[in-house]
Short mmCIF file of C-alpha atoms in Angstrom, two decimals:
data_model
loop_
_atom_site.label_atom_id
_atom_site.label_comp_id
_atom_site.label_asym_id
_atom_site.label_seq_id
_atom_site.Cartn_x
_atom_site.Cartn_y
_atom_site.Cartn_z
CA MET U 60 58.69 126.49 85.23
CA LYS U 61 60.59 124.22 82.81
CA TYR U 62 63.82 125.17 84.54
CA TYR U 63 62.59 123.89 87.93
CA PHE U 64 61.14 120.79 86.28
CA TRP U 65 64.52 119.74 84.85
CA ILE U 66 66.30 120.54 88.12
CA SER U 67 63.89 118.22 89.92
CA ILE U 68 64.42 115.42 87.39
CA LEU U 69 68.21 115.71 87.63
CA PHE U 70 68.07 115.69 91.42
CA LEU U 71 65.95 112.52 91.44
CA LEU U 72 68.35 110.81 89.03
CA TYR U 73 71.30 111.87 91.19
CA VAL U 74 69.71 110.44 94.34
CA ASP U 75 68.75 107.23 92.58
CA ILE U 76 72.26 106.67 91.19
CA SER U 77 74.35 107.83 94.14
CA PHE U 78 72.38 106.26 96.98
CA ALA U 79 71.28 103.04 95.33
CA GLN U 80 71.22 99.78 97.29
CA LEU U 81 74.82 98.67 97.80
CA ASN U 82 74.94 94.94 98.49
CA PHE U 83 77.98 93.30 100.01
CA ILE U 84 77.44 89.96 98.27
CA GLU U 85 77.33 90.22 94.47
CA ASN U 86 78.20 87.91 91.61
CA ASN U 87 81.71 88.22 90.14
CA LYS U 88 82.94 90.41 93.01
CA ILE U 89 86.62 90.25 93.93
CA TRP U 90 88.57 91.80 96.80
CA LYS U 91 92.23 92.31 95.82
CA GLY U 92 94.81 92.79 98.54
CA TYR U 93 98.52 92.86 99.15
CA THR U 94 100.52 91.08 101.85
CA TYR U 95 104.16 91.64 102.80
CA TRP U 96 106.55 90.18 105.32
CA TYR U 97 110.02 90.77 106.67
CA HIS U 98 112.58 87.98 106.43
CA LEU U 99 114.81 87.77 109.49
CA THR U 100 117.79 86.56 107.53
CA CYS U 101 121.30 87.81 107.09
CA PRO U 102 121.08 90.22 105.37
CA PRO U 103 117.43 90.95 106.21
CA TYR U 104 114.97 91.76 103.43
CA SER U 105 111.21 92.02 102.89
CA SER U 106 108.93 90.82 100.11
CA GLY U 107 105.26 90.91 99.15
CA LYS U 108 102.62 89.63 96.75
CA MET U 109 98.95 90.05 95.90
CA PHE U 110 96.11 87.92 97.24
CA TYR U 111 92.44 87.59 96.32
CA ASN U 112 89.18 86.90 98.12
CA PHE U 113 86.07 86.02 96.16
CA ILE U 114 82.62 84.47 96.50
CA GLU U 115 81.82 81.44 94.37
CA GLY U 116 79.19 78.73 94.63
CA ASP U 117 76.41 77.92 97.07
CA THR U 118 76.20 75.79 100.18
CA ILE U 119 73.67 74.97 102.92
CA LEU U 120 74.75 75.01 106.57
CA ASN U 121 72.39 74.43 109.49
CA GLY U 122 69.52 74.61 107.01
CA ILE U 123 70.47 78.13 105.82
CA ASP U 124 71.65 79.13 102.31
CA TYR U 125 75.14 80.64 102.05
CA LYS U 126 77.73 81.59 99.48
CA LYS U 127 81.22 80.09 99.64
CA VAL U 128 84.22 82.33 100.31
CA TYR U 129 87.65 81.54 98.85
CA PHE U 130 91.22 82.80 99.13
CA SER U 131 93.86 82.71 96.41
CA LEU U 132 97.43 83.94 95.93
CA ASP U 133 98.60 85.64 92.73
CA SER U 134 95.63 84.65 90.56
CA ILE U 135 92.12 83.22 90.67
CA SER U 136 91.92 79.66 89.43
CA ASN U 137 90.57 76.31 90.53
CA GLU U 138 94.12 75.07 91.12
CA ASN U 139 95.15 77.46 93.88
CA LYS U 140 91.96 78.57 95.62
CA TYR U 141 91.32 77.71 99.27
CA TYR U 142 87.95 77.53 100.99
CA LEU U 143 87.66 79.89 103.96
CA GLY U 144 84.02 79.83 105.03
CA ALA U 145 80.45 80.72 104.10
CA ILE U 146 78.67 84.07 103.97
CA ARG U 147 75.15 85.45 103.58
CA GLU U 148 73.43 88.83 103.55
CA ASP U 149 69.88 89.51 104.66
CA SER U 150 67.38 92.18 103.60
CA ASN U 151 68.35 94.37 106.59
CA LYS U 152 71.90 94.86 105.26
CA LYS U 153 73.41 92.50 107.81
CA VAL U 154 76.22 90.17 106.71
CA PHE U 155 76.77 86.86 108.52
CA TYR U 156 79.81 84.62 108.25
CA ILE U 157 80.77 81.08 109.29
CA SER U 158 84.48 80.35 109.33
CA GLY U 159 85.58 76.91 108.21
CA PHE U 160 86.62 76.39 111.85
CA CYS U 161 83.22 77.26 113.36
CA GLU U 162 79.83 75.59 113.62
CA ASN U 163 77.58 78.64 113.88
CA GLU U 164 77.34 81.97 112.09
CA ASN U 165 78.20 85.34 113.59
CA LEU U 166 77.51 88.89 112.50
CA MET U 167 80.36 90.22 110.36
CA TYR U 168 78.89 93.57 109.21
CA ASP U 169 75.71 95.53 109.84
CA PHE U 170 75.36 98.45 107.44
CA SER U 171 72.00 99.49 108.92
CA VAL U 172 73.40 100.74 112.25
CA ASN U 173 73.15 104.29 113.57
CA THR U 174 75.44 106.36 115.77
CA ASN U 175 75.67 105.08 119.38
CA ASP U 176 74.21 101.67 118.49
CA THR U 177 75.90 98.74 120.24
CA LEU U 178 76.25 95.29 118.74
CA TYR U 179 78.20 92.05 118.88
CA ALA U 180 80.26 91.24 115.79
CA LEU U 181 83.13 89.00 114.78
CA TYR U 182 86.48 89.73 116.35
CA GLU U 183 88.38 87.89 113.60
CA PRO U 184 86.59 86.13 110.70
CA VAL U 185 89.09 83.25 110.84
CA GLY U 186 87.84 82.51 114.35
CA CYS U 187 84.52 82.18 116.17
CA ASP U 188 84.75 84.86 118.87
CA THR U 189 82.69 88.06 118.91
CA MET U 190 83.21 91.43 120.58
CA MET U 191 80.93 94.23 121.71
CA LEU U 192 81.17 97.35 119.57
CA ILE U 193 79.68 100.81 119.70
CA VAL U 194 79.12 102.96 116.63
CA ASP U 195 81.22 106.08 117.20
CA PHE U 196 80.11 108.08 114.16
CA ILE U 197 79.03 107.68 110.54
CA ASP U 198 79.96 109.61 107.41
CA SER U 199 80.19 108.74 103.73
CA ILE U 200 82.75 108.44 100.97
CA TYR U 201 82.25 109.03 97.25
CA THR U 202 83.96 106.44 95.11
CA PHE U 203 83.45 105.61 91.43
CA GLY U 204 80.09 107.33 91.10
CA LYS U 205 78.55 106.10 94.35
CA TYR U 206 78.20 107.38 97.87
CA ARG U 207 78.90 104.71 100.44
CA LYS U 208 78.15 104.84 104.15
CA GLN U 209 81.35 104.71 106.22
CA ILE U 210 80.88 103.45 109.79
CA TYR U 211 83.42 103.98 112.57
CA LEU U 212 83.23 101.56 115.50
CA ILE U 213 85.04 101.19 118.82
CA ASP U 214 85.65 98.09 120.91
CA LEU U 215 83.76 98.75 124.15
CA PHE U 216 86.26 96.79 126.23
CA LEU U 217 89.34 98.26 124.54
CA PRO U 218 88.44 101.80 123.39
CA SER U 219 91.87 102.37 121.85
CA ARG U 220 90.97 99.78 119.21
CA SER U 221 88.69 100.84 116.36
CA MET U 222 87.51 99.60 112.99
CA ILE U 223 85.84 100.93 109.86
CA TRP U 224 83.04 99.41 107.77
CA ILE U 225 82.38 100.69 104.24
CA GLU U 226 78.96 99.90 102.82
CA GLY U 227 79.15 97.24 100.13
CA ILE U 228 82.94 96.94 100.56
CA GLY U 229 83.52 95.83 104.14
CA SER U 230 86.79 96.65 105.83
CA PRO U 231 89.31 98.96 104.09
CA TYR U 232 92.02 96.58 105.32
CA GLY U 233 90.81 93.53 103.40
CA PHE U 234 87.94 91.09 103.04
CA LEU U 235 88.85 89.20 106.22
CA GLU U 236 91.00 91.88 107.87
CA LEU U 237 88.61 93.75 110.14
CA TRP U 238 91.48 95.44 111.98
CA PRO U 239 94.63 97.05 110.58
CA VAL U 240 97.06 94.18 109.99
CA SER U 241 100.49 95.71 110.32
CA ILE U 242 103.24 94.68 112.70
CA SER U 243 106.97 95.11 112.60
CA ILE U 244 107.55 91.97 110.51
CA ALA U 245 104.38 91.68 108.39
CA GLY U 246 101.33 93.49 107.10
CA ARG U 247 98.28 93.24 104.83
CA TYR U 248 95.96 95.76 103.18
CA LEU U 249 93.18 96.03 100.59
CA LEU U 250 94.05 97.33 97.14
CA CYS U 251 90.64 97.43 95.49
CA VAL U 252 87.25 95.79 94.95
CA LYS U 253 85.97 94.86 91.50
CA ILE U 254 82.63 93.65 90.14
CA ASN U 255 82.66 92.12 86.66
CA ASN U 256 86.21 93.46 86.35
CA ILE U 257 85.03 97.05 86.95
CA VAL U 258 86.59 98.91 89.89
CA GLU U 259 84.08 99.79 92.62
CA TYR U 260 86.56 100.81 95.30
CA LEU U 261 90.25 101.74 95.20
CA ASN U 262 92.57 102.19 98.15
CA PRO U 263 93.21 105.99 98.28
CA SER U 264 96.95 105.32 98.69
CA PHE U 265 97.17 103.68 95.24
CA ASN U 266 96.19 104.48 91.67
CA SER U 267 95.84 100.91 90.45
CA CYS U 268 94.41 97.53 91.47
CA TYR U 269 97.71 95.88 90.66
CA LYS U 270 100.89 95.68 92.67
CA GLY U 271 103.61 93.32 91.50
CA LYS U 272 105.70 90.97 93.58
CA GLU U 273 108.39 92.80 95.48
CA THR U 274 111.64 91.91 97.10
CA PHE U 275 113.56 94.78 98.58
CA GLY U 276 116.51 95.13 100.88
CA PRO U 277 120.27 94.63 100.55
CA ASP U 278 121.18 92.19 97.80
CA GLY U 279 124.38 90.27 97.38
CA LYS U 280 126.02 91.67 100.48
CA ASP U 281 127.61 89.69 103.24
CA CYS U 282 126.68 90.46 106.80
CA LYS U 283 127.74 89.40 110.23
CA PHE U 284 126.21 89.84 113.64
CA GLU U 285 128.08 91.62 116.37
CA ILE U 286 127.37 91.29 120.09
CA LYS U 287 128.74 94.08 122.28
CA ILE U 288 128.95 93.49 126.02
CA LEU U 289 129.64 96.22 128.53
CA PRO U 290 131.71 96.35 130.65
CA ASN U 291 134.38 94.50 128.77
CA PRO U 292 136.09 92.62 130.29
CA PHE U 293 133.59 91.61 132.97
CA SER U 294 133.65 89.21 135.90
CA ILE U 295 131.08 86.90 137.44
CA GLY U 296 128.52 88.89 139.40
CA ASP U 297 128.85 92.06 137.29
CA ALA U 298 125.68 93.61 135.88
CA PHE U 299 126.24 94.11 132.18
CA LEU U 300 124.52 95.46 129.07
CA TYR U 301 124.58 93.90 125.66
CA ASP U 302 123.73 95.14 122.19
CA ILE U 303 123.12 92.95 119.15
CA GLY U 304 123.60 94.57 115.78
CA ASN U 305 124.60 93.67 112.26
CA GLN U 306 127.18 94.99 109.91
CA ILE U 307 126.82 94.71 106.14
#
């Protein structure tokens, strides 16, 4: 009898700890990310640095209470932070955001959805447009002692485009990066999320919340561009091909 009693107590503690309420907006919460870009110089090279998003201070917009959202590069200080917009979270686990460029709020996240639900949510938090999404499926991830709901959504008008919401974290691509931000010349991703300097989420591709400035590519080498035209020689009226390359 005692054996079953202790099993029951441990199970209740496990459920209480692992599936506790996971708010998106919390005091002293920081989203740390990394951005990189490719310099189209001669010779070409790429570089990157960390950036931060955090919530600090209160504001009232359209008669509604919000928290202010800021962006900073390299470090968090009053000297280099930039206001981005305002955010709030209701008791139904819905997160609303107003960009500094918009007049009205839009849904940013809804962690209460179920599979096959449809909803309108922000297309890009820096803008004001929304899109219609459908919840494809839902699973969970276990990170730093907590289970978090992981929601997979699809753009109804462009099914090839999808996004992920992680309960209490947001997008795995960054605080304001709802979609994967990666093109041939630039990219951005989330490193980790901290509350009171304690890690709550860590990008599975990394083992630390820190990534130093980087500059990589050929250094100290001269280069020149070559243009090859075929046929060579050619005359007016010929159809020709050209290839632009570089030699280091």
